[in-house]
C-alpha cells in the first residue's frame, strides 16, 4: 500500500488535549504574573525611551507623548527610525557649526534646537528657530556662540530643563536585562516561551537602539527658550523667515497650529525642507528655459504653472522620507534594515510553539514573515508620497498597510493563545546550581 507524502501539518505542533487556559499562581508561575511581567517590560521599553519635542501647552504635550507611546507599542521600528533621523540631523548640525563655534556646539545643543526648544517672539505669539536658521544666523555673523548662554543654550540650562529620571532608566535597564536573561535560561532548559514573551523580546533590540540614539537628547522639556532675534535688514529677515522648515508648530494661533492632530505628526526635518527647495528651484529653472522659447501668450500660463507647482510641493502628503545621510550610508543603512527586520523575526521564536488551532499557528507564522518582508520593502523607498507615480506607488503604499495588518494579527494571536496554551510555558527551572558555578 503506497504511503502518502507528509504534509506541512505533520511537522507543526498539533493542538494538544492537555492544553491549559488560565493558570492560577503556584510554586511555578501563573498566567497573571506572566502577563504582568511582559506588559511591564513592554511599558518600560516604550514609555521610558520616549523623548518628545517641546510643547508649551500641557494638553498637547501630554497627548503628544501618549501618541508616541502608542506608535512605539504598535510599530516600534518607526520610533527607532525617528530617533536615528534626529541623531543624524543633530550630527550634521554639529559638523556644520564646528568652525563657527570652535567645536563648542555639541550634540546636546543640536538636539535641544532640533526638538523645537528655541523660539522667538512675534506680534501673534512665538515662532520656532529651526536648526538651519540658527546655523544661518551664525554664518551671517548676526549672532555669536559667545552669547549662547543668553539664548538658553548652556549645557547647565539644558540639563536643568531636562526631566530625565536616572532611577527610571536604571529600573528599565534592570528589568529588560532580567527578562532577557530569564528567556535565555528557559531556552537552555528546553522550556518554551509564551507568545507574549516572544513579542516582549522583540521590543528589546529596538528599545536599545532608540535609547542609544536619544541618550544625549534632553527629555520632557516643558518650556522653550524664547529669545530676541538680532537686528536684520528686510532682505535678511525675509530670507531667515523663508528658511523655516514648517509653521505648523509655531504658537501664533494661525490655522491648525496647536491642534490635537499635530500630536500624531512627525517633527519635520531640515533635509525635507532642503529637498523641497531644490525641487522648486529646479522647476523654476526649467520654466525659465522654456519661457525663453515660449510665445508671449504662454508666459502667463508658465507663471501660473510655477505657482501651482510651489503650492503642490508644500501641500503634498508625505508618508515617509529618509534622511539622505542615512539612506545612502554604507554602514547605517544595512544596520537600519537589520533592526527593521528584527521585530518581526523575533516573533518567530515561537515558530514551533503550541497554538490552540492550526489556523492560528499559521496565521502567526505568516504574519511574522509578512511583517519582516513588508517592512524591508517599505524601507527601500527613499520617499513615499500619496501621489500616483507608477506601479511602484502601489507597492510603497501597500507595504505599510500589510505591516500594520500583520501587527494586528500577531497582537490578536498573543491574546487568543492564552485560552489554550502549552502547560510547559508555566514550568520553571532551578537557578541555584548556576549560582554555585558563578561563586
Tab-separated table of C-alpha atoms in Angstrom:
chain	number	residue	atom	x	y	z
A	1	UNK	CA	0.000	0.000	0.000
A	2	UNK	CA	1.543	3.346	-1.038
A	3	UNK	CA	2.259	5.790	1.763
A	4	UNK	CA	1.171	9.379	1.383
A	5	UNK	CA	3.691	12.231	1.427
A	6	UNK	CA	3.957	14.052	4.755
A	7	UNK	CA	2.100	17.344	4.823
A	8	UNK	CA	3.194	20.592	6.408
A	9	UNK	CA	0.791	19.961	9.277
A	10	UNK	CA	2.678	16.749	10.167
A	11	UNK	CA	5.643	18.912	11.192
A	12	UNK	CA	3.591	21.533	13.010
A	13	UNK	CA	2.896	21.223	16.733
A	14	UNK	CA	-0.585	19.795	16.945
A	15	UNK	CA	-3.109	21.300	19.325
A	16	UNK	CA	-2.940	19.058	22.376
A	17	UNK	CA	-5.716	17.773	24.581
A	18	UNK	CA	-3.569	18.739	27.578
A	19	UNK	CA	-3.603	22.464	26.853
A	20	UNK	CA	-4.423	24.791	29.714
A	21	UNK	CA	-6.300	28.054	29.943
A	22	UNK	CA	-5.938	30.446	32.857
A	23	UNK	CA	-3.425	29.110	35.385
A	24	UNK	CA	-3.518	30.278	38.993
A	25	UNK	CA	-0.329	31.331	40.739
A	26	UNK	CA	1.572	28.364	42.201
A	27	UNK	CA	5.125	27.328	43.024
A	28	UNK	CA	5.961	27.970	39.370
A	29	UNK	CA	4.324	30.876	37.628
A	30	UNK	CA	0.773	31.685	36.682
A	31	UNK	CA	-0.960	33.462	33.852
A	32	UNK	CA	-1.361	36.721	35.769
A	33	UNK	CA	2.310	37.015	36.750
A	34	UNK	CA	3.399	36.151	33.186
A	35	UNK	CA	1.138	38.837	31.697
A	36	UNK	CA	2.134	41.483	34.267
A	37	UNK	CA	5.849	40.814	33.759
A	38	UNK	CA	5.610	41.077	29.982
A	39	UNK	CA	3.387	44.162	29.948
A	40	UNK	CA	5.600	45.915	32.494
A	41	UNK	CA	8.686	45.184	30.380
A	42	UNK	CA	6.948	46.414	27.211
A	43	UNK	CA	5.865	49.569	29.039
A	44	UNK	CA	9.441	50.279	30.133
A	45	UNK	CA	10.708	49.603	26.587
A	46	UNK	CA	8.296	52.174	25.164
A	47	UNK	CA	7.310	54.848	27.680
A	48	UNK	CA	10.743	55.373	29.228
A	49	UNK	CA	12.539	55.589	25.882
A	50	UNK	CA	10.261	58.336	24.518
A	51	UNK	CA	11.863	61.802	24.193
A	52	UNK	CA	9.102	64.104	22.880
A	53	UNK	CA	9.543	67.506	21.283
A	54	UNK	CA	8.894	70.676	23.272
A	55	UNK	CA	5.212	71.609	23.508
A	56	UNK	CA	4.264	74.609	25.603
A	57	UNK	CA	0.595	73.701	26.118
A	58	UNK	CA	0.182	70.920	28.757
A	59	UNK	CA	-2.654	69.172	26.883
A	60	UNK	CA	-0.675	68.990	23.635
A	61	UNK	CA	2.479	67.946	25.494
A	62	UNK	CA	0.823	65.026	27.309
A	63	UNK	CA	-1.209	63.997	24.257
A	64	UNK	CA	1.910	64.010	22.069
A	65	UNK	CA	3.747	61.743	24.493
A	66	UNK	CA	0.802	59.337	24.612
A	67	UNK	CA	0.697	59.339	20.792
A	68	UNK	CA	4.410	58.460	20.670
A	69	UNK	CA	3.804	55.699	23.212
A	70	UNK	CA	1.050	54.185	21.058
A	71	UNK	CA	3.288	54.404	17.980
A	72	UNK	CA	6.099	52.672	19.850
A	73	UNK	CA	3.675	49.995	21.038
A	74	UNK	CA	2.213	49.223	17.603
A	75	UNK	CA	5.237	49.886	15.366
A	76	UNK	CA	8.430	50.345	17.419
A	77	UNK	CA	10.519	50.401	14.229
A	78	UNK	CA	9.079	53.813	13.362
A	79	UNK	CA	10.167	55.295	16.699
A	80	UNK	CA	13.647	53.827	16.215
A	81	UNK	CA	13.774	55.419	12.759
A	82	UNK	CA	12.688	58.757	14.213
A	83	UNK	CA	15.490	58.518	16.786
A	84	UNK	CA	18.011	57.675	14.074
A	85	UNK	CA	16.972	60.607	11.867
A	86	UNK	CA	17.016	63.074	14.775
A	87	UNK	CA	20.505	61.866	15.692
A	88	UNK	CA	21.617	62.221	12.061
A	89	UNK	CA	20.269	65.796	11.879
A	90	UNK	CA	21.942	66.724	15.170
A	91	UNK	CA	25.229	65.239	13.984
A	92	UNK	CA	25.039	67.220	10.717
A	93	UNK	CA	24.362	70.442	12.635
A	94	UNK	CA	27.370	69.852	14.887
A	95	UNK	CA	29.526	69.321	11.805
A	96	UNK	CA	28.230	72.456	10.051
A	97	UNK	CA	28.731	74.630	13.137
A	98	UNK	CA	32.141	73.267	14.093
A	99	UNK	CA	34.154	76.141	12.625
A	100	UNK	CA	31.533	78.732	13.586
A	101	UNK	CA	31.569	77.756	17.259
A	102	UNK	CA	35.111	76.466	17.655
A	103	UNK	CA	33.685	72.999	18.175
A	104	UNK	CA	31.711	74.134	21.234
A	105	UNK	CA	28.279	73.294	19.837
A	106	UNK	CA	27.716	69.686	20.851
A	107	UNK	CA	25.082	67.048	20.210
A	108	UNK	CA	23.081	68.095	23.264
A	109	UNK	CA	22.761	71.643	21.865
A	110	UNK	CA	21.785	70.345	18.415
A	111	UNK	CA	19.185	68.013	19.909
A	112	UNK	CA	17.771	70.863	22.012
A	113	UNK	CA	17.340	73.120	18.977
A	114	UNK	CA	16.028	70.254	16.835
A	115	UNK	CA	13.292	69.406	19.364
A	116	UNK	CA	11.753	72.875	18.789
A	117	UNK	CA	13.043	74.293	22.067
A	118	UNK	CA	14.383	77.577	20.652
A	119	UNK	CA	11.836	80.262	19.695
A	120	UNK	CA	11.493	83.987	19.106
A	121	UNK	CA	8.550	86.286	19.889
A	122	UNK	CA	6.247	87.808	17.259
A	123	UNK	CA	3.214	90.069	17.484
A	124	UNK	CA	0.976	86.974	17.462
A	125	UNK	CA	2.955	84.719	19.805
A	126	UNK	CA	6.237	82.982	19.036
A	127	UNK	CA	7.891	81.053	16.213
A	128	UNK	CA	10.396	78.254	16.125
A	129	UNK	CA	14.051	78.789	15.286
A	130	UNK	CA	14.926	75.718	13.242
A	131	UNK	CA	18.453	74.234	13.162
A	132	UNK	CA	19.155	75.576	9.659
A	133	UNK	CA	18.025	79.056	10.735
A	134	UNK	CA	20.306	79.049	13.762
A	135	UNK	CA	23.233	77.894	11.621
A	136	UNK	CA	22.478	80.683	9.129
A	137	UNK	CA	22.481	83.309	11.893
A	138	UNK	CA	25.930	82.111	12.937
A	139	UNK	CA	27.237	82.122	9.350
A	140	UNK	CA	25.987	85.660	8.761
A	141	UNK	CA	27.682	86.890	11.925
A	142	UNK	CA	24.337	88.095	13.267
A	143	UNK	CA	24.878	86.136	16.470
A	144	UNK	CA	27.953	84.765	18.205
A	145	UNK	CA	28.396	81.498	20.014
A	146	UNK	CA	29.922	83.505	22.860
A	147	UNK	CA	26.354	84.630	23.662
A	148	UNK	CA	24.845	81.146	23.682
A	149	UNK	CA	24.163	81.380	27.422
A	150	UNK	CA	21.798	84.281	26.759
A	151	UNK	CA	19.973	82.098	24.240
A	152	UNK	CA	19.380	79.411	26.855
A	153	UNK	CA	21.882	77.082	25.189
A	154	UNK	CA	24.252	76.490	28.083
A	155	UNK	CA	24.587	72.825	28.974
A	156	UNK	CA	23.646	73.667	32.562
A	157	UNK	CA	20.375	75.262	31.443
A	158	UNK	CA	19.541	72.358	29.141
A	159	UNK	CA	20.251	69.786	31.858
A	160	UNK	CA	18.153	71.822	34.284
A	161	UNK	CA	15.197	71.821	31.868
A	162	UNK	CA	15.566	68.150	31.046
A	163	UNK	CA	13.498	65.845	33.233
A	164	UNK	CA	15.446	62.679	32.570
A	165	UNK	CA	14.948	60.339	35.519
A	166	UNK	CA	18.058	58.309	36.283
A	167	UNK	CA	16.098	55.976	38.563
A	168	UNK	CA	13.594	55.166	35.814
A	169	UNK	CA	16.471	54.421	33.434
A	170	UNK	CA	18.051	52.010	35.914
A	171	UNK	CA	14.738	50.270	36.582
A	172	UNK	CA	14.125	49.912	32.849
A	173	UNK	CA	17.620	48.584	32.207
A	174	UNK	CA	17.436	46.137	35.109
A	175	UNK	CA	14.003	44.827	34.116
A	176	UNK	CA	14.965	44.359	30.471
A	177	UNK	CA	18.222	42.579	31.315
A	178	UNK	CA	16.424	40.317	33.771
A	179	UNK	CA	13.727	39.477	31.229
A	180	UNK	CA	16.271	38.648	28.512
A	181	UNK	CA	18.317	36.517	30.932
A	182	UNK	CA	15.193	34.668	32.031
A	183	UNK	CA	14.239	33.945	28.413
A	184	UNK	CA	17.732	32.620	27.668
A	185	UNK	CA	17.609	30.365	30.726
A	186	UNK	CA	14.265	28.936	29.638
A	187	UNK	CA	15.782	28.114	26.246
A	188	UNK	CA	18.749	26.428	27.963
A	189	UNK	CA	16.328	24.279	29.960
A	190	UNK	CA	14.289	23.497	26.818
A	191	UNK	CA	11.239	25.279	28.184
A	192	UNK	CA	9.023	27.086	25.662
A	193	UNK	CA	8.257	30.782	25.744
A	194	UNK	CA	4.724	32.089	25.685
A	195	UNK	CA	3.763	34.047	22.578
A	196	UNK	CA	3.540	37.182	24.695
A	197	UNK	CA	7.122	36.627	25.864
A	198	UNK	CA	8.442	36.395	22.301
A	199	UNK	CA	6.592	39.618	21.459
A	200	UNK	CA	8.118	41.285	24.519
A	201	UNK	CA	11.601	40.174	23.483
A	202	UNK	CA	11.017	41.757	20.077
A	203	UNK	CA	10.868	45.219	21.648
A	204	UNK	CA	14.274	44.919	23.328
A	205	UNK	CA	16.655	45.493	20.344
A	206	UNK	CA	14.624	48.471	19.151
A	207	UNK	CA	14.451	49.808	22.697
A	208	UNK	CA	18.235	49.586	22.912
A	209	UNK	CA	18.971	51.239	19.550
A	210	UNK	CA	16.430	54.036	20.096
A	211	UNK	CA	17.813	54.786	23.528
A	212	UNK	CA	21.319	54.813	22.091
A	213	UNK	CA	20.381	57.492	19.536
A	214	UNK	CA	18.499	59.544	22.133
A	215	UNK	CA	20.965	59.045	25.005
A	216	UNK	CA	22.150	62.666	24.919
A	217	UNK	CA	18.817	64.183	23.872
A	218	UNK	CA	17.065	66.219	26.621
A	219	UNK	CA	13.890	64.571	27.889
A	220	UNK	CA	10.492	66.033	28.756
A	221	UNK	CA	11.493	69.701	28.435
A	222	UNK	CA	8.393	71.649	29.493
A	223	UNK	CA	9.119	75.172	28.259
A	224	UNK	CA	11.090	76.522	25.286
A	225	UNK	CA	13.812	79.179	25.376
A	226	UNK	CA	12.283	82.360	23.935
A	227	UNK	CA	14.946	84.791	22.652
A	228	UNK	CA	15.005	88.077	20.763
A	229	UNK	CA	16.330	87.908	17.211
A	230	UNK	CA	19.233	90.210	16.288
A	231	UNK	CA	18.614	93.245	14.114
A	232	UNK	CA	18.387	92.331	10.432
A	233	UNK	CA	17.700	94.120	7.176
A	234	UNK	CA	14.407	93.463	5.405
A	235	UNK	CA	16.158	91.175	2.931
A	236	UNK	CA	17.862	89.212	5.700
A	237	UNK	CA	14.650	88.887	7.681
A	238	UNK	CA	12.753	87.689	4.622
A	239	UNK	CA	15.435	85.108	3.865
A	240	UNK	CA	15.504	83.998	7.503
A	241	UNK	CA	11.729	83.541	7.538
A	242	UNK	CA	11.783	81.607	4.265
A	243	UNK	CA	14.158	79.068	5.809
A	244	UNK	CA	11.560	77.907	8.337
A	245	UNK	CA	11.006	74.181	7.886
A	246	UNK	CA	7.362	74.443	8.921
A	247	UNK	CA	4.954	76.849	10.615
A	248	UNK	CA	2.657	74.093	11.866
A	249	UNK	CA	4.312	74.044	15.286
A	250	UNK	CA	4.539	77.802	15.849
A	251	UNK	CA	2.458	79.302	18.633
A	252	UNK	CA	0.627	82.130	16.866
A	253	UNK	CA	-2.920	80.799	16.751
A	254	UNK	CA	-2.888	80.610	12.951
A	255	UNK	CA	-4.631	77.820	11.066
A	256	UNK	CA	-4.185	74.397	12.666
A	257	UNK	CA	-1.368	75.439	14.986
A	258	UNK	CA	-1.833	73.797	18.362
A	259	UNK	CA	-4.496	71.365	17.141
A	260	UNK	CA	-4.658	67.876	18.622
A	261	UNK	CA	-3.997	66.438	15.154
A	262	UNK	CA	-0.417	67.728	15.411
A	263	UNK	CA	0.376	65.197	18.153
A	264	UNK	CA	0.497	62.430	15.516
A	265	UNK	CA	2.751	64.234	13.027
A	266	UNK	CA	6.487	63.726	12.986
A	267	UNK	CA	8.749	66.667	13.691
A	268	UNK	CA	9.794	67.968	10.239
A	269	UNK	CA	13.466	67.628	9.356
A	270	UNK	CA	15.757	70.163	7.741
A	271	UNK	CA	16.625	67.787	4.889
A	272	UNK	CA	12.936	67.712	3.888
A	273	UNK	CA	12.882	71.488	3.563
A	274	UNK	CA	16.123	71.432	1.572
A	275	UNK	CA	14.734	68.750	-0.773
A	276	UNK	CA	11.569	70.784	-1.381
A	277	UNK	CA	13.641	73.914	-2.069
A	278	UNK	CA	15.814	72.051	-4.575
A	279	UNK	CA	12.747	70.681	-6.353
A	280	UNK	CA	11.214	74.138	-6.567
A	281	UNK	CA	14.459	75.699	-7.818
A	282	UNK	CA	14.796	73.033	-10.495
A	283	UNK	CA	11.195	73.607	-11.582
A	284	UNK	CA	11.821	77.335	-11.828
A	285	UNK	CA	14.984	76.776	-13.844
A	286	UNK	CA	13.187	74.570	-16.346
A	287	UNK	CA	10.350	77.058	-16.646
A	288	UNK	CA	12.741	79.924	-17.200
A	289	UNK	CA	14.403	77.977	-20.002
A	290	UNK	CA	11.015	77.213	-21.523
A	291	UNK	CA	9.950	80.843	-21.193
A	292	UNK	CA	12.777	81.973	-23.473
A	293	UNK	CA	11.281	80.000	-26.344
A	294	UNK	CA	7.645	80.492	-25.416
A	295	UNK	CA	5.307	82.853	-27.188
A	296	UNK	CA	4.073	85.864	-25.150
A	297	UNK	CA	0.633	84.309	-24.752
A	298	UNK	CA	2.238	81.299	-22.997
A	299	UNK	CA	4.239	83.290	-20.444
A	300	UNK	CA	1.243	83.809	-18.225
A	301	UNK	CA	0.500	80.076	-18.337
A	302	UNK	CA	4.106	79.317	-17.332
A	303	UNK	CA	3.888	81.687	-14.381
A	304	UNK	CA	0.634	80.109	-13.221
A	305	UNK	CA	2.153	76.644	-13.578
A	306	UNK	CA	5.086	77.663	-11.373
A	307	UNK	CA	2.740	78.971	-8.688
A	308	UNK	CA	0.719	75.764	-8.856
A	309	UNK	CA	3.850	73.646	-8.525
A	310	UNK	CA	5.052	75.637	-5.485
A	311	UNK	CA	1.679	75.178	-3.825
A	312	UNK	CA	1.632	71.482	-4.742
A	313	UNK	CA	5.116	70.914	-3.332
A	314	UNK	CA	4.188	72.374	0.039
A	315	UNK	CA	0.853	70.522	0.324
A	316	UNK	CA	1.759	67.014	-0.828
A	317	UNK	CA	1.186	64.313	1.780
A	318	UNK	CA	4.482	62.639	2.665
A	319	UNK	CA	4.117	59.189	4.229
A	320	UNK	CA	7.849	58.654	4.772
A	321	UNK	CA	11.057	60.405	3.817
A	322	UNK	CA	14.527	59.121	4.607
A	323	UNK	CA	17.400	61.342	5.595
A	324	UNK	CA	19.897	61.068	2.680
A	325	UNK	CA	22.747	60.833	5.209
A	326	UNK	CA	21.167	57.615	6.493
A	327	UNK	CA	19.662	56.221	3.301
A	328	UNK	CA	22.936	56.409	1.355
A	329	UNK	CA	25.202	55.347	4.220
A	330	UNK	CA	27.034	52.060	3.674
A	331	UNK	CA	27.109	51.452	7.443
A	332	UNK	CA	23.942	52.930	8.920
A	333	UNK	CA	21.569	51.718	6.219
A	334	UNK	CA	22.338	47.955	6.455
A	335	UNK	CA	22.152	48.195	10.252
A	336	UNK	CA	18.885	50.059	9.954
A	337	UNK	CA	17.428	47.321	7.748
A	338	UNK	CA	18.647	44.679	10.193
A	339	UNK	CA	16.931	46.320	13.132
A	340	UNK	CA	13.853	46.961	10.995
A	341	UNK	CA	13.521	43.225	10.373
A	342	UNK	CA	14.360	42.202	13.945
A	343	UNK	CA	10.943	42.945	15.405
A	344	UNK	CA	9.064	40.523	13.177
A	345	UNK	CA	11.926	38.000	13.207
A	346	UNK	CA	11.966	37.681	16.993
A	347	UNK	CA	8.262	36.862	16.969
A	348	UNK	CA	9.187	33.729	15.032
A	349	UNK	CA	10.938	32.346	18.111
A	350	UNK	CA	7.503	30.814	18.683
A	351	UNK	CA	7.551	29.071	15.307
A	352	UNK	CA	7.067	25.653	16.965
A	353	UNK	CA	5.122	26.848	19.975
A	354	UNK	CA	1.777	25.188	20.505
A	355	UNK	CA	-1.273	27.223	19.418
A	356	UNK	CA	-4.946	26.488	20.067
A	357	UNK	CA	-5.558	25.689	16.371
A	358	UNK	CA	-3.566	25.130	13.184
A	359	UNK	CA	-5.155	28.226	11.669
A	360	UNK	CA	-3.824	30.413	14.479
A	361	UNK	CA	-0.409	28.780	14.215
A	362	UNK	CA	-0.095	29.524	10.501
A	363	UNK	CA	-1.579	32.987	10.893
A	364	UNK	CA	1.185	33.713	13.413
A	365	UNK	CA	3.896	32.379	11.129
A	366	UNK	CA	2.542	34.165	8.049
A	367	UNK	CA	2.129	37.445	9.951
A	368	UNK	CA	5.684	37.265	11.278
A	369	UNK	CA	7.089	36.733	7.792
A	370	UNK	CA	4.787	39.393	6.314
A	371	UNK	CA	5.910	41.967	8.880
A	372	UNK	CA	9.570	41.330	8.024
A	373	UNK	CA	9.114	41.462	4.256
A	374	UNK	CA	6.719	44.423	4.204
A	375	UNK	CA	8.939	46.493	6.488
A	376	UNK	CA	12.059	45.784	4.412
A	377	UNK	CA	10.197	46.629	1.196
A	378	UNK	CA	8.849	49.867	2.677
A	379	UNK	CA	12.331	50.885	3.810
A	380	UNK	CA	13.717	50.686	0.281
A	381	UNK	CA	11.751	53.750	-0.853
A	382	UNK	CA	13.616	56.962	-0.035
A	383	UNK	CA	10.409	58.984	-0.175
A	384	UNK	CA	6.815	57.768	-0.112
A	385	UNK	CA	4.146	60.275	-1.147
A	386	UNK	CA	0.382	59.955	-1.624
A	387	UNK	CA	0.682	60.575	-5.337
A	388	UNK	CA	0.497	58.234	-8.294
A	389	UNK	CA	3.933	57.624	-9.753
A	390	UNK	CA	3.529	54.274	-11.437
A	391	UNK	CA	3.169	50.659	-10.218
A	392	UNK	CA	5.829	51.155	-7.552
A	393	UNK	CA	3.465	53.593	-5.834
A	394	UNK	CA	1.125	50.718	-5.037
A	395	UNK	CA	3.981	48.712	-3.530
A	396	UNK	CA	5.277	51.632	-1.460
A	397	UNK	CA	1.812	52.372	-0.062
A	398	UNK	CA	0.666	48.756	0.334
A	399	UNK	CA	3.727	47.636	2.316
A	400	UNK	CA	2.997	49.701	5.479
A	401	UNK	CA	-0.653	48.618	5.350
A	402	UNK	CA	0.404	44.955	5.170
A	403	UNK	CA	2.788	45.563	8.051
A	404	UNK	CA	0.090	47.101	10.263
A	405	UNK	CA	-2.327	44.277	9.457
A	406	UNK	CA	0.316	41.704	10.379
A	407	UNK	CA	0.861	43.501	13.680
A	408	UNK	CA	-2.861	43.390	14.434
A	409	UNK	CA	-2.943	39.658	13.692
A	410	UNK	CA	0.070	38.948	15.903
A	411	UNK	CA	-1.276	41.026	18.801
A	412	UNK	CA	-4.608	39.241	18.483
A	413	UNK	CA	-2.826	35.887	18.376
A	414	UNK	CA	-0.990	36.680	21.600
A	415	UNK	CA	-4.256	37.310	23.430
A	416	UNK	CA	-6.112	34.342	21.914
A	417	UNK	CA	-3.288	31.898	22.695
A	418	UNK	CA	-3.904	32.122	26.446
A	419	UNK	CA	-7.212	30.276	26.117
A	420	UNK	CA	-5.398	27.024	25.237
A	421	UNK	CA	-1.644	27.165	25.933
A	422	UNK	CA	1.077	24.591	26.294
A	423	UNK	CA	1.290	23.847	30.049
A	424	UNK	CA	5.101	23.843	29.780
A	425	UNK	CA	5.142	27.648	29.436
A	426	UNK	CA	4.289	27.734	33.135
A	427	UNK	CA	7.079	25.352	34.162
A	428	UNK	CA	10.081	26.936	35.884
A	429	UNK	CA	13.710	25.980	36.340
A	430	UNK	CA	16.032	25.847	39.333
A	431	UNK	CA	18.735	28.506	39.300
A	432	UNK	CA	20.573	27.573	42.476
A	433	UNK	CA	23.062	25.354	40.647
A	434	UNK	CA	24.014	28.280	38.371
A	435	UNK	CA	24.729	30.496	41.354
A	436	UNK	CA	27.044	27.792	42.712
A	437	UNK	CA	29.010	27.746	39.455
A	438	UNK	CA	29.234	31.552	39.435
A	439	UNK	CA	30.548	31.651	43.004
